[in-house]
């Protein structure tokens, strides 16, 4: 099935790390802790883990299958596998979803650059928890500063995408992912040793189901899709560069494990520290940017060299983790415009960069000077997040599960998933069952539950 002119990832490790590079990003280190904080901690995490295991990994395998079998961008993929049907809309919705995510994700990605600067100039020194809150709010509310970083971040993404990403992504991921992991473990240890951190651990690991409502189910499912980059064609696009002997379910499992470990580690860093310094865990999107500087300050304040080095390293790695995700988002839209509208790759990339930057300006303003403009009570920033993570990605995932579980010829599914027979039939049956019945029904039930129709 490999056509000669399509690039491939070089090694199995490269495949896993590049996919994990797309998956691991702000979703794990920024979004997971604040969603967990807003929905009461451990019980939310349990639901999240079930979503990853029973929906996320099967749907990721399905996306891999679609991408590798079709060897095309995500919109074209459905035209290859299901010619002359409406399935192409699943791919097109994914492209739109990628565009919308990039429009607010890049704003937060830009914040990481501001924080690299703050870390480097030692401006966390001597600040109290209240100072961190005030200075974060001042920064986000400022109309111009976040925009500068937004543009810088979008340009960095643009330059990499224009040059073509296969070698770049693979190489960068191989170096960055292990470094990120090590640093996270180090920070987790620091956070755990802060006095008063026990309450944070309890919050993370002792489930209190009284805090679970319909919104928590939707949030956990949305977080699983967002964090795994699922339901919008990102991993489908990457899989079109996989080799024929890549084991798809095993890769999905590995990516799921890496992604989840990073999220849990981020939780172990944030919550013990938040409780130790008396910050509420439900602070929302600002949680990471207020708590973490405080951790660095509290833990290493009296050894400035260490405080500066560790905090610079952390924000640099956070920025790079975000970059491997923005590249994968940008790539989905660029590949689509380039291949479907017959424009050059460079022109397609410019269109995506400019439109996403404009969307980013709207998202960024909506946290400051445009705070009062809302859609259904949500700022533009929150609305983009809600529509993509809680609606488009799960709906996309449901349709992908139905496409592979019901529509595609079983022979194709078996060939791709089993690598011509190297997978145990029992695991194959389980996977097909999860795709055919469990995922679509569970996603449907969570939506109906959210609408309040189950009461
Ligand atoms: N999974 C990425 C993260 O956790 C975000 C992302 C979503 C990237 C969708 C690509 C596609 O940060």
Short mmCIF file of C-alpha atoms and ligand atoms in Angstrom, two decimals, residues 21-29 98 101 105 223 225-230 232 234 259 321-322 324-326 328-329 332 393, ligand 1:
data_model
loop_
_atom_site.label_atom_id
_atom_site.label_comp_id
_atom_site.label_asym_id
_atom_site.label_seq_id
_atom_site.Cartn_x
_atom_site.Cartn_y
_atom_site.Cartn_z
CA UNK A 21 4.75 14.21 20.66
CA UNK A 22 1.43 15.18 19.14
CA UNK A 23 -0.46 13.72 22.09
CA UNK A 24 1.73 15.06 24.89
CA UNK A 25 1.41 18.80 25.19
CA UNK A 26 -0.49 21.50 27.00
CA UNK A 27 -3.38 19.06 27.22
CA UNK A 28 -1.47 16.98 29.74
CA UNK A 29 0.43 19.54 31.71
CA UNK A 98 -7.76 21.31 14.10
CA UNK A 101 -7.96 24.18 18.41
CA UNK A 105 -3.96 26.46 21.87
CA UNK A 223 -10.07 15.55 28.09
CA UNK A 225 -9.93 12.93 23.28
CA UNK A 226 -8.09 16.22 23.54
CA UNK A 227 -5.08 14.79 25.28
CA UNK A 228 -4.74 11.86 22.88
CA UNK A 229 -5.19 14.17 19.84
CA UNK A 230 -8.12 11.97 18.84
CA UNK A 232 -9.89 14.99 14.33
CA UNK A 234 -4.15 14.26 13.51
CA UNK A 259 0.30 10.36 27.46
CA UNK A 321 5.90 19.87 23.97
CA UNK A 322 3.34 22.43 22.85
CA UNK A 324 5.16 19.25 18.65
CA UNK A 325 1.40 19.48 19.16
CA UNK A 326 0.86 22.74 17.25
CA UNK A 328 0.62 18.32 14.20
CA UNK A 329 -2.47 20.56 14.30
CA UNK A 332 -3.63 18.58 9.39
CA UNK A 393 -13.61 15.46 19.02
N1 LIG B 1 -3.03 16.35 22.41
C1 LIG B 1 -2.48 17.67 22.43
C2 LIG B 1 -2.17 18.03 23.86
O1 LIG B 1 -2.47 17.29 24.76
C3 LIG B 1 -3.40 18.67 21.80
C4 LIG B 1 -3.82 18.28 20.45
C5 LIG B 1 -5.15 18.05 20.18
C6 LIG B 1 -2.88 18.10 19.44
C7 LIG B 1 -5.55 17.64 18.93
C8 LIG B 1 -3.29 17.69 18.20
C9 LIG B 1 -4.60 17.46 17.95
O2 LIG B 1 -1.63 19.07 24.13
#
